[in-house]
Each structure stands twice: as structure tokens, then as C-alpha cells.
mmCIF file of N, CA, C and O in Angstrom:
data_model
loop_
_atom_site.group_PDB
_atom_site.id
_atom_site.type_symbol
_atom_site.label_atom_id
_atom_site.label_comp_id
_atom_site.label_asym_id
_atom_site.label_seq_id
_atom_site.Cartn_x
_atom_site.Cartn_y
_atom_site.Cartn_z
ATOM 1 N N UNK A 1 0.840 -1.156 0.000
ATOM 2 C CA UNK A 1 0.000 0.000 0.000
ATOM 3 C C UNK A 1 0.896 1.233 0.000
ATOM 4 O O UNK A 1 2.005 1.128 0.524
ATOM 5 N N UNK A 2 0.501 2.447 -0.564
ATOM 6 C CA UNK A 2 1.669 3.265 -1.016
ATOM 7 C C UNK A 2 0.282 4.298 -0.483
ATOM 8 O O UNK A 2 -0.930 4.122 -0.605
ATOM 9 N N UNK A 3 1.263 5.675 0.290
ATOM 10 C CA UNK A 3 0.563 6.829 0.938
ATOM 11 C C UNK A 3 0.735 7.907 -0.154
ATOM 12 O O UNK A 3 1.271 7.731 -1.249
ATOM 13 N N UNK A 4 0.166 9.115 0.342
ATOM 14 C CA UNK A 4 -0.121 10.484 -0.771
ATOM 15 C C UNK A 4 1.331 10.941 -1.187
ATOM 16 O O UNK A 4 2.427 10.672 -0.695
ATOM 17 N N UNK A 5 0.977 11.697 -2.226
ATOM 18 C CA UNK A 5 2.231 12.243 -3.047
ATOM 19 C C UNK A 5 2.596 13.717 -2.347
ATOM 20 O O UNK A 5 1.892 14.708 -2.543
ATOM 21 N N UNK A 6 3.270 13.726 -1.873
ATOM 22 C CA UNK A 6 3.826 15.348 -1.151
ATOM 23 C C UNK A 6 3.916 16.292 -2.249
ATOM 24 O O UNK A 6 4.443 15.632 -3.144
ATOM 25 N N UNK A 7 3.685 17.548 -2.723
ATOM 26 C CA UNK A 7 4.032 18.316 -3.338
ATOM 27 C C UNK A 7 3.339 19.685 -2.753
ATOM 28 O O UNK A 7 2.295 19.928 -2.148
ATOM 29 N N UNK A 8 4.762 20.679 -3.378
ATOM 30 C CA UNK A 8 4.486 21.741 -3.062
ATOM 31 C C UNK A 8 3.409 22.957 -3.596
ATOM 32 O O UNK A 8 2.881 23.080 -4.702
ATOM 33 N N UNK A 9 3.342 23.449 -2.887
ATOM 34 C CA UNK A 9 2.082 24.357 -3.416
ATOM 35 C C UNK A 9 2.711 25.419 -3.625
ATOM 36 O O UNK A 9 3.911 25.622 -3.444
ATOM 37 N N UNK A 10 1.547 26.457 -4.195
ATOM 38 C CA UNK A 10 -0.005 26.265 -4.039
ATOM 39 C C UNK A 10 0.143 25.217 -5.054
ATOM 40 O O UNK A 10 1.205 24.746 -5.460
ATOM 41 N N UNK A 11 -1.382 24.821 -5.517
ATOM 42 C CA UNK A 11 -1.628 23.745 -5.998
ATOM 43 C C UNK A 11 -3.005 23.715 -7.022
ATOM 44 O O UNK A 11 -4.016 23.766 -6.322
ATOM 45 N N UNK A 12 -3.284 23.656 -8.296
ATOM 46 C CA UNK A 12 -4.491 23.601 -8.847
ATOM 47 C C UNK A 12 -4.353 22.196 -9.863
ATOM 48 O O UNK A 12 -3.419 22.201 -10.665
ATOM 49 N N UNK A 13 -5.181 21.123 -9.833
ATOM 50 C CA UNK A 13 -5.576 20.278 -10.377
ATOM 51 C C UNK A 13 -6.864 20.367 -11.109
ATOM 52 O O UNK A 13 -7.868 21.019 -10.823
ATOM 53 N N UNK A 14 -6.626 19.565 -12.133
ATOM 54 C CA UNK A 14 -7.961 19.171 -12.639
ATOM 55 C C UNK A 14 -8.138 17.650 -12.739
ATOM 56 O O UNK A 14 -7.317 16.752 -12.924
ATOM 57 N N UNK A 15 -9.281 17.642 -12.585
ATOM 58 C CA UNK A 15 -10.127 16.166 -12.045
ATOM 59 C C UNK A 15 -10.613 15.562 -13.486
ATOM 60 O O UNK A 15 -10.575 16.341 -14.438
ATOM 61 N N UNK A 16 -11.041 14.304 -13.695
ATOM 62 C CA UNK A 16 -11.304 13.680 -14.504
ATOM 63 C C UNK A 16 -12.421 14.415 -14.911
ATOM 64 O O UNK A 16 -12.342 14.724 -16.100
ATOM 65 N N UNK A 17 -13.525 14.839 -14.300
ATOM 66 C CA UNK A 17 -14.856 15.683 -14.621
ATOM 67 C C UNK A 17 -14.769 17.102 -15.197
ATOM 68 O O UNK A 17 -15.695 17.722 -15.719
ATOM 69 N N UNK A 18 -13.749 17.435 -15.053
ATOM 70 C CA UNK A 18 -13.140 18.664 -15.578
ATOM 71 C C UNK A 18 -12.945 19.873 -14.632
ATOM 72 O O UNK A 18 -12.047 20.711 -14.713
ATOM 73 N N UNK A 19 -13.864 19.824 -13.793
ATOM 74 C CA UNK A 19 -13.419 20.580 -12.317
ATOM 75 C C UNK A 19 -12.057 20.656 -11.545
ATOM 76 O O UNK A 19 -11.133 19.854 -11.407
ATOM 77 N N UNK A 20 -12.299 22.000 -11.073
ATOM 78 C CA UNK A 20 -10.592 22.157 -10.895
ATOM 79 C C UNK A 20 -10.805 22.277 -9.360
ATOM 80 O O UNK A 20 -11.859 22.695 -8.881
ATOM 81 N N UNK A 21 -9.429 21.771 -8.405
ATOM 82 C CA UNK A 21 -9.490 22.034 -6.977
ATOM 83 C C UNK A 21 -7.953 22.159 -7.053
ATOM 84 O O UNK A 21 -7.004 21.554 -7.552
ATOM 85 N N UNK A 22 -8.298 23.714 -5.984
ATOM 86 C CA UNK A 22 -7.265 24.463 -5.430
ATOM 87 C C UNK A 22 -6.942 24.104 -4.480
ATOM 88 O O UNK A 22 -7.747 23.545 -3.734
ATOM 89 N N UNK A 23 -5.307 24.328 -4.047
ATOM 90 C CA UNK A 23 -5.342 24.479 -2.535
ATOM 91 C C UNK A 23 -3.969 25.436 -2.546
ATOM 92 O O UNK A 23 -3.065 25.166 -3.336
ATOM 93 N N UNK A 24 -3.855 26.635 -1.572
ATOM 94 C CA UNK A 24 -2.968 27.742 -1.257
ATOM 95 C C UNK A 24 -1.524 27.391 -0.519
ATOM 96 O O UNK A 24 -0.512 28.091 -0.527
ATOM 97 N N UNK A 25 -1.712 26.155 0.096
ATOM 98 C CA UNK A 25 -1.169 25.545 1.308
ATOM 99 C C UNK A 25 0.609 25.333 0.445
ATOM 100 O O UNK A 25 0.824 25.324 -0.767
ATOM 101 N N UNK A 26 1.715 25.174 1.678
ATOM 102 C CA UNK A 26 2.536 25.348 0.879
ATOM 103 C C UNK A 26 3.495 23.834 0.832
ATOM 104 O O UNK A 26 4.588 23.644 0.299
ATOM 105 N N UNK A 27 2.633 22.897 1.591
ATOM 106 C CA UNK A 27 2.628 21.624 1.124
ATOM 107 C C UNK A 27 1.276 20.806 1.207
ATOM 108 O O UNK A 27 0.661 20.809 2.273
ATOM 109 N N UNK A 28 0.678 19.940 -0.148
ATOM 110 C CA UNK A 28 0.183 19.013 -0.033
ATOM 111 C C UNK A 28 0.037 17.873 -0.450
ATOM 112 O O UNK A 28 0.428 17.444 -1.535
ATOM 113 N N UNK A 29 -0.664 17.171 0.565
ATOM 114 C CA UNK A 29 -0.728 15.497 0.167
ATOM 115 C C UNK A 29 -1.742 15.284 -1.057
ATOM 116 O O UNK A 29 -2.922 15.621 -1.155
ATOM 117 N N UNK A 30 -0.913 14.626 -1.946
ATOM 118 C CA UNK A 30 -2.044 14.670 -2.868
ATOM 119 C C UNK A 30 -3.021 12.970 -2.857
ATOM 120 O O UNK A 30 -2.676 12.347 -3.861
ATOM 121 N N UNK A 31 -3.687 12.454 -2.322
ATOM 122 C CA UNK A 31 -4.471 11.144 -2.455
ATOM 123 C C UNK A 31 -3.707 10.191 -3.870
ATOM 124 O O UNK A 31 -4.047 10.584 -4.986
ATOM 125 N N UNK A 32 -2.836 9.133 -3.816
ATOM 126 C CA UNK A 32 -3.196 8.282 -4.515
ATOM 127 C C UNK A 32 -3.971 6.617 -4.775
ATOM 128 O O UNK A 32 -3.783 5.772 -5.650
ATOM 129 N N UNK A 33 -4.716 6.647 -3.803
ATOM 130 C CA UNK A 33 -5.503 5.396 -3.385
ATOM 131 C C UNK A 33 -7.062 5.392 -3.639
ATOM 132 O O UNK A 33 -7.920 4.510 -3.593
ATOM 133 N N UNK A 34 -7.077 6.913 -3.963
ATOM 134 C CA UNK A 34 -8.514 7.188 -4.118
ATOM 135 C C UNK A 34 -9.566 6.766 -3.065
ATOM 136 O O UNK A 34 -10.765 6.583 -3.276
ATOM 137 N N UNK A 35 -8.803 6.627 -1.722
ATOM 138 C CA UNK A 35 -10.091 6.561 -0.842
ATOM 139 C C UNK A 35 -10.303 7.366 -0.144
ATOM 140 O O UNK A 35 -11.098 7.090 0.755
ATOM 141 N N UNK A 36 -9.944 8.228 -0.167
ATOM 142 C CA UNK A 36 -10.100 9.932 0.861
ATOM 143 C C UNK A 36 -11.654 10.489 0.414
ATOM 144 O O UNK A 36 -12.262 10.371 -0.650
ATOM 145 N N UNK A 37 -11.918 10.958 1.331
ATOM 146 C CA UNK A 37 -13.432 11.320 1.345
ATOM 147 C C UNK A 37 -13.336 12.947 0.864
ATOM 148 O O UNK A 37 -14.286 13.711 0.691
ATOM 149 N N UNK A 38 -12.371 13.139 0.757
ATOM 150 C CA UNK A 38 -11.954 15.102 0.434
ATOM 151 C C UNK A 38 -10.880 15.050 -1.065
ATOM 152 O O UNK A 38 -10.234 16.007 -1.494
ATOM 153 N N UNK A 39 -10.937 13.514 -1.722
ATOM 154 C CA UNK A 39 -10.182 13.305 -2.875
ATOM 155 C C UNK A 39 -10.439 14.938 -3.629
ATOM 156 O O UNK A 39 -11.492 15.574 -3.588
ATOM 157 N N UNK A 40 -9.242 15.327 -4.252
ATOM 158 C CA UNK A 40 -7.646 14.849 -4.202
ATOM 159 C C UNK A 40 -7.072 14.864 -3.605
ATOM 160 O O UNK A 40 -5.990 14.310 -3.803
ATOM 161 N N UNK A 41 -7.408 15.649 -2.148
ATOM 162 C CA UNK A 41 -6.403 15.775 -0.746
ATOM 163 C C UNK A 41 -6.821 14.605 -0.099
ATOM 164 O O UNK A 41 -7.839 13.927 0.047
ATOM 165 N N UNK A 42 -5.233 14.639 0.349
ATOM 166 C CA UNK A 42 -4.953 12.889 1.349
ATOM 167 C C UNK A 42 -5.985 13.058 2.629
ATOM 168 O O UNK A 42 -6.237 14.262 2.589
ATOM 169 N N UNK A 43 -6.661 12.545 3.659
ATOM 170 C CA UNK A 43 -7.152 12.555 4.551
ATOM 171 C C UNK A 43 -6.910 10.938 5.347
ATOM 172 O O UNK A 43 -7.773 10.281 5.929
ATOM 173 N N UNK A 44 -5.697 10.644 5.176
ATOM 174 C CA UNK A 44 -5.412 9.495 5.666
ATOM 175 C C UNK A 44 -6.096 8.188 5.088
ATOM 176 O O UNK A 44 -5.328 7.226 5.123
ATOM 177 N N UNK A 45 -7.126 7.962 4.658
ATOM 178 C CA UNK A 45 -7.805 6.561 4.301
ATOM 179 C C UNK A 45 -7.120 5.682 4.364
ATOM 180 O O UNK A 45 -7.352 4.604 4.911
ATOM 181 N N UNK A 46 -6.087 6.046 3.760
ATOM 182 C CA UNK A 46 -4.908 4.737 3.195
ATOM 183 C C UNK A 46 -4.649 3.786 4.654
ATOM 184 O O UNK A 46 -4.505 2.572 4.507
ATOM 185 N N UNK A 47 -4.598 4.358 5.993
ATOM 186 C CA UNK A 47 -4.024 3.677 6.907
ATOM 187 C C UNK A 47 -4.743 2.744 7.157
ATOM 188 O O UNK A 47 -5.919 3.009 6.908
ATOM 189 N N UNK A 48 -4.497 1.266 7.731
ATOM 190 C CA UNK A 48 -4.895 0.191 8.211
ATOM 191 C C UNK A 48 -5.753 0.813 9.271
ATOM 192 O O UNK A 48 -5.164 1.704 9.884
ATOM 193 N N UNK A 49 -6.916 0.599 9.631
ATOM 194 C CA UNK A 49 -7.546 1.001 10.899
ATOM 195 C C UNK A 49 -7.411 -0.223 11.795
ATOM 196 O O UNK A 49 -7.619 -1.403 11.512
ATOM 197 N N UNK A 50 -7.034 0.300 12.881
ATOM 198 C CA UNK A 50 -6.896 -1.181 14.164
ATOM 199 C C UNK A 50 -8.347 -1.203 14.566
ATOM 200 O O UNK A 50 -8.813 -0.130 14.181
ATOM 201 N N UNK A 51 -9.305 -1.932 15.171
ATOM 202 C CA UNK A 51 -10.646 -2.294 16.169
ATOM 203 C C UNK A 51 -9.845 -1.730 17.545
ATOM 204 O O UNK A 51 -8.658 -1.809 17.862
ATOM 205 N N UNK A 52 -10.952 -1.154 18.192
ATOM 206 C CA UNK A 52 -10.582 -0.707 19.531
ATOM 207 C C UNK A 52 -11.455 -1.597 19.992
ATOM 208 O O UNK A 52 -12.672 -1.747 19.887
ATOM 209 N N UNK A 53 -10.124 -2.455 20.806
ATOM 210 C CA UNK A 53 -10.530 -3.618 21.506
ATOM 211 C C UNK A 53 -11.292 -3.370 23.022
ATOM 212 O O UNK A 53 -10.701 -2.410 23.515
ATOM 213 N N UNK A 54 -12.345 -3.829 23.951
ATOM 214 C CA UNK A 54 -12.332 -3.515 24.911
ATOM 215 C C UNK A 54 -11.390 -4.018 26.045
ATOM 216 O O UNK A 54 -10.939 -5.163 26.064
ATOM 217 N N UNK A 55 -11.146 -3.138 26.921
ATOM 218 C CA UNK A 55 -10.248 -3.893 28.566
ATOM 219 C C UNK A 55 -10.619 -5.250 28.312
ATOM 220 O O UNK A 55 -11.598 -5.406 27.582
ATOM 221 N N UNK A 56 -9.967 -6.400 28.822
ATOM 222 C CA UNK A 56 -10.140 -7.540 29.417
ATOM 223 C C UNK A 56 -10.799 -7.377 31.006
ATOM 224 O O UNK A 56 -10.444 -6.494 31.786
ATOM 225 N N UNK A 57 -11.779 -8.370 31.290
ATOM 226 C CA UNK A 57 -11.655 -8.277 32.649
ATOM 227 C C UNK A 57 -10.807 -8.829 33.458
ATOM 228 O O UNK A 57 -10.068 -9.729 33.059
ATOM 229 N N UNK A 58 -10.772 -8.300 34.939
ATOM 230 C CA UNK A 58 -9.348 -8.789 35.509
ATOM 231 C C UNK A 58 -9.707 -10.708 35.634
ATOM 232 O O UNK A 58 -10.720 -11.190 36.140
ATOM 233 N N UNK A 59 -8.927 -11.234 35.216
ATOM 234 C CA UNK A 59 -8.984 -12.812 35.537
ATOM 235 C C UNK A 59 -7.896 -13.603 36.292
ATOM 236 O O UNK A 59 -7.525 -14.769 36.159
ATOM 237 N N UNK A 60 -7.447 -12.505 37.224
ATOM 238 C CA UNK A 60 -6.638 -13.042 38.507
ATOM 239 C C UNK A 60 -7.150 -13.387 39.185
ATOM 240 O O UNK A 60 -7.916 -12.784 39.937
ATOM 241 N N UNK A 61 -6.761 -15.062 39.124
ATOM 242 C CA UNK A 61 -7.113 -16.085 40.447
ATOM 243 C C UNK A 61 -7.497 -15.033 41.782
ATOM 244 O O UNK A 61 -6.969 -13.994 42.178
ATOM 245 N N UNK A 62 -8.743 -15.879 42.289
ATOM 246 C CA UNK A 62 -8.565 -14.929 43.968
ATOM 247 C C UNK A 62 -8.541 -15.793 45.332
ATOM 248 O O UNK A 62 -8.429 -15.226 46.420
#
């Protein structure tokens, strides 16, 4: 699995639809996994999400 492309800004793309998205910022992640919910900017998706497991209960002999 491979994370976003760093590049410097500012930044204007155009999208397959023909719409263009800006960003001013003077670095950004650019999404290549296409699962970011704010595509073309990275918003992490890419990472493995862990389950938040609950505590164990205590199971020391008494």
C-alpha cells in the first residue's frame, strides 16, 4: 500500500470531470488510493484502521 504524493504548493488540479481544486497551502498530500473522502487531498484513508478492543476483565485467580 503506497501513501499520498507530497508536493508543493499552491496547488491547482484538474479532475477527470473537468473541475478544478485548489489548494494555497505550501505543502500538499495529494491522495493516490482514491479513498479519501476530500479526494484529491490525502485525509489518511490509506491507513490500516486497528478495532478498539475492549479492557479484558481482571482474571486473577482470587
Amino acid at each position: 500500500m503506497r501513501g499520498p504524493d507530497l508536493v508543493e504548493g499552491p496547488v491547482e488540479i484538474v479532475l477527470d470531470d473537468g473541475t478544478v481544486a485548489r489548494s494555497e497551502r505550501f505543502v500538499v498530500a495529494l491522495c493516490t488510493c482514491r479513498r479519501s473522502r476530500i479526494y484529491p487531498w490525502c485525509d489518511t484513508s490509506h491507513r490500516p484502521r486497528e478495532r478498539a478492543v475492549p479492557p479484558s476483565e481482571d482474571r486473577s485467580p482470587t
